[in-house]
mmCIF file of C-alpha atoms in Angstrom:
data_model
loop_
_atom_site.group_PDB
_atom_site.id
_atom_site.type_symbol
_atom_site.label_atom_id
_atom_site.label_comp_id
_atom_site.label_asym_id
_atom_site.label_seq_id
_atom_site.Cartn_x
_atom_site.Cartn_y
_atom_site.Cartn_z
ATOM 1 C CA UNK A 28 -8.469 -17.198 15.870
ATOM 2 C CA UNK A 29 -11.876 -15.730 15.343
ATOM 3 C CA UNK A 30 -11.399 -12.600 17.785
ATOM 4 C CA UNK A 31 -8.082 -12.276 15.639
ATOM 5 C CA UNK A 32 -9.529 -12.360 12.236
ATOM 6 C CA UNK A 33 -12.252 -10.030 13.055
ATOM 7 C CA UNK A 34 -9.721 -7.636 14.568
ATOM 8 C CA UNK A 35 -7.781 -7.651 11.634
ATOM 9 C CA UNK A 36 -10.338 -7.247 8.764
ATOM 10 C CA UNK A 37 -11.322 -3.758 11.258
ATOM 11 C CA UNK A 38 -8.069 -2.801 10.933
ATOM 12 C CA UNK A 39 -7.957 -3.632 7.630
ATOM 13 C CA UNK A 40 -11.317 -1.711 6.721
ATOM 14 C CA UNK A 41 -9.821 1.349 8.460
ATOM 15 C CA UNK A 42 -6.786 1.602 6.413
ATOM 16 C CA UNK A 43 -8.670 1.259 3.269
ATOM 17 C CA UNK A 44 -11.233 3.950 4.318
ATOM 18 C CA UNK A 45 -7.781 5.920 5.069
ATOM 19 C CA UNK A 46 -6.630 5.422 1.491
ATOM 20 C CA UNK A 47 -9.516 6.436 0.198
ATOM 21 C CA UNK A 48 -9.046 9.785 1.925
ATOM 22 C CA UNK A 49 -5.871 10.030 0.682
ATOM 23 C CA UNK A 50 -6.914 9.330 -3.044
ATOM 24 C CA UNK A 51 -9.605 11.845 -2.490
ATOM 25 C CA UNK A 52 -7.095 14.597 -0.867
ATOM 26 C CA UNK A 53 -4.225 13.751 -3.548
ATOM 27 C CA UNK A 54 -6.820 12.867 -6.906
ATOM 28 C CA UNK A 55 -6.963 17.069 -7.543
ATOM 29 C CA UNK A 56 -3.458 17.565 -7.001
ATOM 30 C CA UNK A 57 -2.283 15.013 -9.770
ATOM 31 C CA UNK A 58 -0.113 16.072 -12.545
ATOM 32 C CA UNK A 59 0.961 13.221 -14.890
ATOM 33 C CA UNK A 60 4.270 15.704 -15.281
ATOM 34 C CA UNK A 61 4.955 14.892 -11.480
ATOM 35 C CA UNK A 62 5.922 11.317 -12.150
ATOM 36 C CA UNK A 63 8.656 11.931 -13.916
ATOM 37 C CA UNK A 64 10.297 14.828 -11.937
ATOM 38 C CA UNK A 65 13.445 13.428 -10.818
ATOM 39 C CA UNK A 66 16.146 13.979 -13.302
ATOM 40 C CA UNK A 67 18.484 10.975 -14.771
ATOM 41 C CA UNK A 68 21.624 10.288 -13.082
ATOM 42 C CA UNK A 69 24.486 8.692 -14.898
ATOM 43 C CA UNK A 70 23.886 5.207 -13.555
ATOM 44 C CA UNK A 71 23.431 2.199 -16.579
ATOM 45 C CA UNK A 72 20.121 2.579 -17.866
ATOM 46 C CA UNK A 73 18.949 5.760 -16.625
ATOM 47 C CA UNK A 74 16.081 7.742 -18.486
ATOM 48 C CA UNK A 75 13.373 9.986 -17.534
ATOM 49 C CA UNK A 76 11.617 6.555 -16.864
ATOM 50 C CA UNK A 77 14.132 5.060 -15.143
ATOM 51 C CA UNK A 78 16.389 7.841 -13.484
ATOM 52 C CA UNK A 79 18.192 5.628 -11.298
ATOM 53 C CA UNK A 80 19.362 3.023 -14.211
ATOM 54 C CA UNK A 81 18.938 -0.849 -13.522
ATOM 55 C CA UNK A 82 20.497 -0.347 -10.053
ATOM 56 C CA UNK A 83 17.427 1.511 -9.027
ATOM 57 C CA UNK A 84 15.084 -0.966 -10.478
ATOM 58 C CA UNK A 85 16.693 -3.448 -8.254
ATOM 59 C CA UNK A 86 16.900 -1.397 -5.104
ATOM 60 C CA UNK A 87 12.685 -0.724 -5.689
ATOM 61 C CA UNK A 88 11.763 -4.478 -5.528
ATOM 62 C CA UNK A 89 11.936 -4.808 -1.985
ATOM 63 C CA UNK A 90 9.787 -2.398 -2.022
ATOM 64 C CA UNK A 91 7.339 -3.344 -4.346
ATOM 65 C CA UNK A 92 6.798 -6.514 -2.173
ATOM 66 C CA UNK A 93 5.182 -4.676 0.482
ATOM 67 C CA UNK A 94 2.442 -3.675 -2.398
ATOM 68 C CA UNK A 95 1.335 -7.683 -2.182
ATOM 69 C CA UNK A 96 2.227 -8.691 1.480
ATOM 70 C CA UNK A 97 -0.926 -9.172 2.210
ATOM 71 C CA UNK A 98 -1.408 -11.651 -0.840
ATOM 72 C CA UNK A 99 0.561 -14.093 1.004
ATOM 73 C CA UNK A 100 -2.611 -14.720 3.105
ATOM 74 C CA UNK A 101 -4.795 -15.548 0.289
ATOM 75 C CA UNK A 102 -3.767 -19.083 0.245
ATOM 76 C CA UNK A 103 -2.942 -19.695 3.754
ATOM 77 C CA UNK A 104 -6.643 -18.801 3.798
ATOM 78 C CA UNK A 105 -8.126 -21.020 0.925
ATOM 79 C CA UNK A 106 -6.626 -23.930 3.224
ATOM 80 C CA UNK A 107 -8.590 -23.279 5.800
ATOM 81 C CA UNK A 108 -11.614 -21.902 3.731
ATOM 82 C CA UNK A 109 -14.389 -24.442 4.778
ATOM 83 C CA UNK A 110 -16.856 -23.574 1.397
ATOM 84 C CA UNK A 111 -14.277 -22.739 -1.498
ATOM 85 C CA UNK A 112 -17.617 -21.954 -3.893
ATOM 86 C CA UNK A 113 -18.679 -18.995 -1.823
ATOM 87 C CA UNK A 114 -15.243 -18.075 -0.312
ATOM 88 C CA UNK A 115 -12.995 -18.212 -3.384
ATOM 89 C CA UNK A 116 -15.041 -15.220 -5.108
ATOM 90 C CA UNK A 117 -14.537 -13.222 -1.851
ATOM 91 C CA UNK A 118 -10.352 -13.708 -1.930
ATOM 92 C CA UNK A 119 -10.334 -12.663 -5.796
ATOM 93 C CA UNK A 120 -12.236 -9.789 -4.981
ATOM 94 C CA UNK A 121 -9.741 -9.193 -2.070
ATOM 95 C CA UNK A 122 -7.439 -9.918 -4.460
ATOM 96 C CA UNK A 123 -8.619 -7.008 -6.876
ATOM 97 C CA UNK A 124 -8.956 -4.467 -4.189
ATOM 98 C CA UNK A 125 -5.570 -4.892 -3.136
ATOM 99 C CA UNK A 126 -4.271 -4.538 -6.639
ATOM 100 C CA UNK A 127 -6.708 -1.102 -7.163
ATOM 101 C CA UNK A 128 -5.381 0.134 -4.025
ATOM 102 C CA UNK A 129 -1.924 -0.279 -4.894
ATOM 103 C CA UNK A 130 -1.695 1.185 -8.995
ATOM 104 C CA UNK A 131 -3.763 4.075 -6.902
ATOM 105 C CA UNK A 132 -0.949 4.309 -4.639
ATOM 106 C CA UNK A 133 1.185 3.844 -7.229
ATOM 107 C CA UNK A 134 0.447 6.871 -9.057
ATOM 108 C CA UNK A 135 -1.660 9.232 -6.475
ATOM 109 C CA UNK A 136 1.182 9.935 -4.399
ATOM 110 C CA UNK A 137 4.067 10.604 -6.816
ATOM 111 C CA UNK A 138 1.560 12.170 -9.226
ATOM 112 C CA UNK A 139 0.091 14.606 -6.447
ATOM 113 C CA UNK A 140 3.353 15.430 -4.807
ATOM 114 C CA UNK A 141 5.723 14.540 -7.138
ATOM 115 C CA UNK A 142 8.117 11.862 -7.213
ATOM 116 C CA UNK A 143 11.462 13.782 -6.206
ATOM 117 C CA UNK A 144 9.157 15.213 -3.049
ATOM 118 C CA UNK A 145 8.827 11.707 -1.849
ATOM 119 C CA UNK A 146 11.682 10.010 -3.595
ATOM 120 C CA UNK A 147 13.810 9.647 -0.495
ATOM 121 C CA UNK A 148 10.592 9.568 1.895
ATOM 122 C CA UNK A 149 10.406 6.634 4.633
ATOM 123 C CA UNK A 150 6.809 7.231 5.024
ATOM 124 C CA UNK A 151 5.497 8.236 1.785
ATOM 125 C CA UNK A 152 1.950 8.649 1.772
ATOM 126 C CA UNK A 153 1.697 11.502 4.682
ATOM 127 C CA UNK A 154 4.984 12.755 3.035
ATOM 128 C CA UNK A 155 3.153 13.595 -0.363
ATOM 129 C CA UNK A 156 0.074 14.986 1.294
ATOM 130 C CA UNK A 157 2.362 17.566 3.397
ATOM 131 C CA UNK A 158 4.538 18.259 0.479
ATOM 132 C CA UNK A 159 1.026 18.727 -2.177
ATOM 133 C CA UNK A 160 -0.485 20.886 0.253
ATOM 134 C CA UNK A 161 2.588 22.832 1.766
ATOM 135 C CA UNK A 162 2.767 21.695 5.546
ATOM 136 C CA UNK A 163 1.046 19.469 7.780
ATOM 137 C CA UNK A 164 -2.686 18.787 7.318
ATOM 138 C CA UNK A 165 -5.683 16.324 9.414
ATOM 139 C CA UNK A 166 -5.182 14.256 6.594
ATOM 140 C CA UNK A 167 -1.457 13.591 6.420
ATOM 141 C CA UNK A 168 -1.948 12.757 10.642
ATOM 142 C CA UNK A 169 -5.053 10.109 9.579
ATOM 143 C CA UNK A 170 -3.130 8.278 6.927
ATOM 144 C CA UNK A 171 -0.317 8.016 8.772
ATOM 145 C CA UNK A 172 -1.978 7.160 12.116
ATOM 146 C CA UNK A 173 -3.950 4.602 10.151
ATOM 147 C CA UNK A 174 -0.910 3.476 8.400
ATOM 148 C CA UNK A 175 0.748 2.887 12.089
ATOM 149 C CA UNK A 176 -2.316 1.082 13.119
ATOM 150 C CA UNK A 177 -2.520 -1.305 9.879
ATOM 151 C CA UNK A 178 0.986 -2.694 11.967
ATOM 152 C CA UNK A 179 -1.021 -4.239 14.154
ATOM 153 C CA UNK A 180 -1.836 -7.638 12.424
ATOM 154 C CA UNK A 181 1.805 -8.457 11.322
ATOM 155 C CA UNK A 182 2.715 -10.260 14.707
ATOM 156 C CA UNK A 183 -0.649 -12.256 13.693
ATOM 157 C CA UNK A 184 1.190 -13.946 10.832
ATOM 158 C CA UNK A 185 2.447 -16.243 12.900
ATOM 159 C CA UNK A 186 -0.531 -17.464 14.236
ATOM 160 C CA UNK A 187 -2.307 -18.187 10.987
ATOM 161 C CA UNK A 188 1.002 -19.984 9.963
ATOM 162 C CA UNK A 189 -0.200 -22.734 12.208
ATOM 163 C CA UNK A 190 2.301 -22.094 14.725
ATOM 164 C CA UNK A 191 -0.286 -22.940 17.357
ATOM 165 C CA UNK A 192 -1.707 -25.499 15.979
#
């Protein structure tokens, strides 16, 4: 388990340094006009908020979720954490850079690229860097490397699940 852990926060150290980049690479390219870029359809609801109506609110949550998946380990790990006093302040700060990363995330990419360049995107983040700067770039290869890499720990789930316990 420990080999595992360590392995994972590396990984997980990696892909934050490759966010970082990304926020760096995108943070000049932001245009608050770039987040609302697609136009309304005629769906219920639709606005320049909401262009998709209610249907594409609920089509978005599954993938919102993946913005917290990694908040499902927080408690798995406070069972196991052996000194709560000293290990509960490191989770909520986990906690917090998780939810940093993601509002960055959130808004970086749409706001760089714009949110019609992505909108139908199954890898977003080296999607917006290509389509902000106009073609392929060392940074659009990192995140997404990184982002392939950051793959790595899901099979793990299953181990801190207790499954060989």
């Amino acid at each position: 388990m420990g080999e595992a852990l360590r392995l994972m926060f590396a990984i997980t150290a990696v892909a934050l340094v490759a966010l970082v980049v990304f926020v760096i690479a995108m943070a000049p390219k932001f245009e608050f006009a770039n987040l609302f870029d697609i136009e309304p359809t005629g769906a219920a609801g639709a606005n320049s908020f909401i262009p998709f109506g209610y249907a594409g609110v609920l089509g978005a949550l599954v993938y919102g979720i993946w913005f917290f998946l990694a908040v499902e380990g927080v408690p798995l790990a406070a069972e196991e954490a052996n000194d709560p006093k000293r290990d509960m302040p490191r989770g909520i700060t986990a906690m917090t850079i998780l939810l940093v990363t993601a509002a960055l995330m959130l808004f970086i990419a749409p706001g760089g690229a714009g949110s019609s360049a992505i909108a139908d995107s199954d890898n977003p983040l080296p999607e917006a860097i290509r389509s902000a700067f106009g073609g392929d770039t060392w940074v659009a290869d990192f995140v997404n490397y990184v982002g392939l890499a950051g793959r790595l720990p899901s099979p793990g789930r299953a181990i801190s699940r207790g499954s060989f316990r």
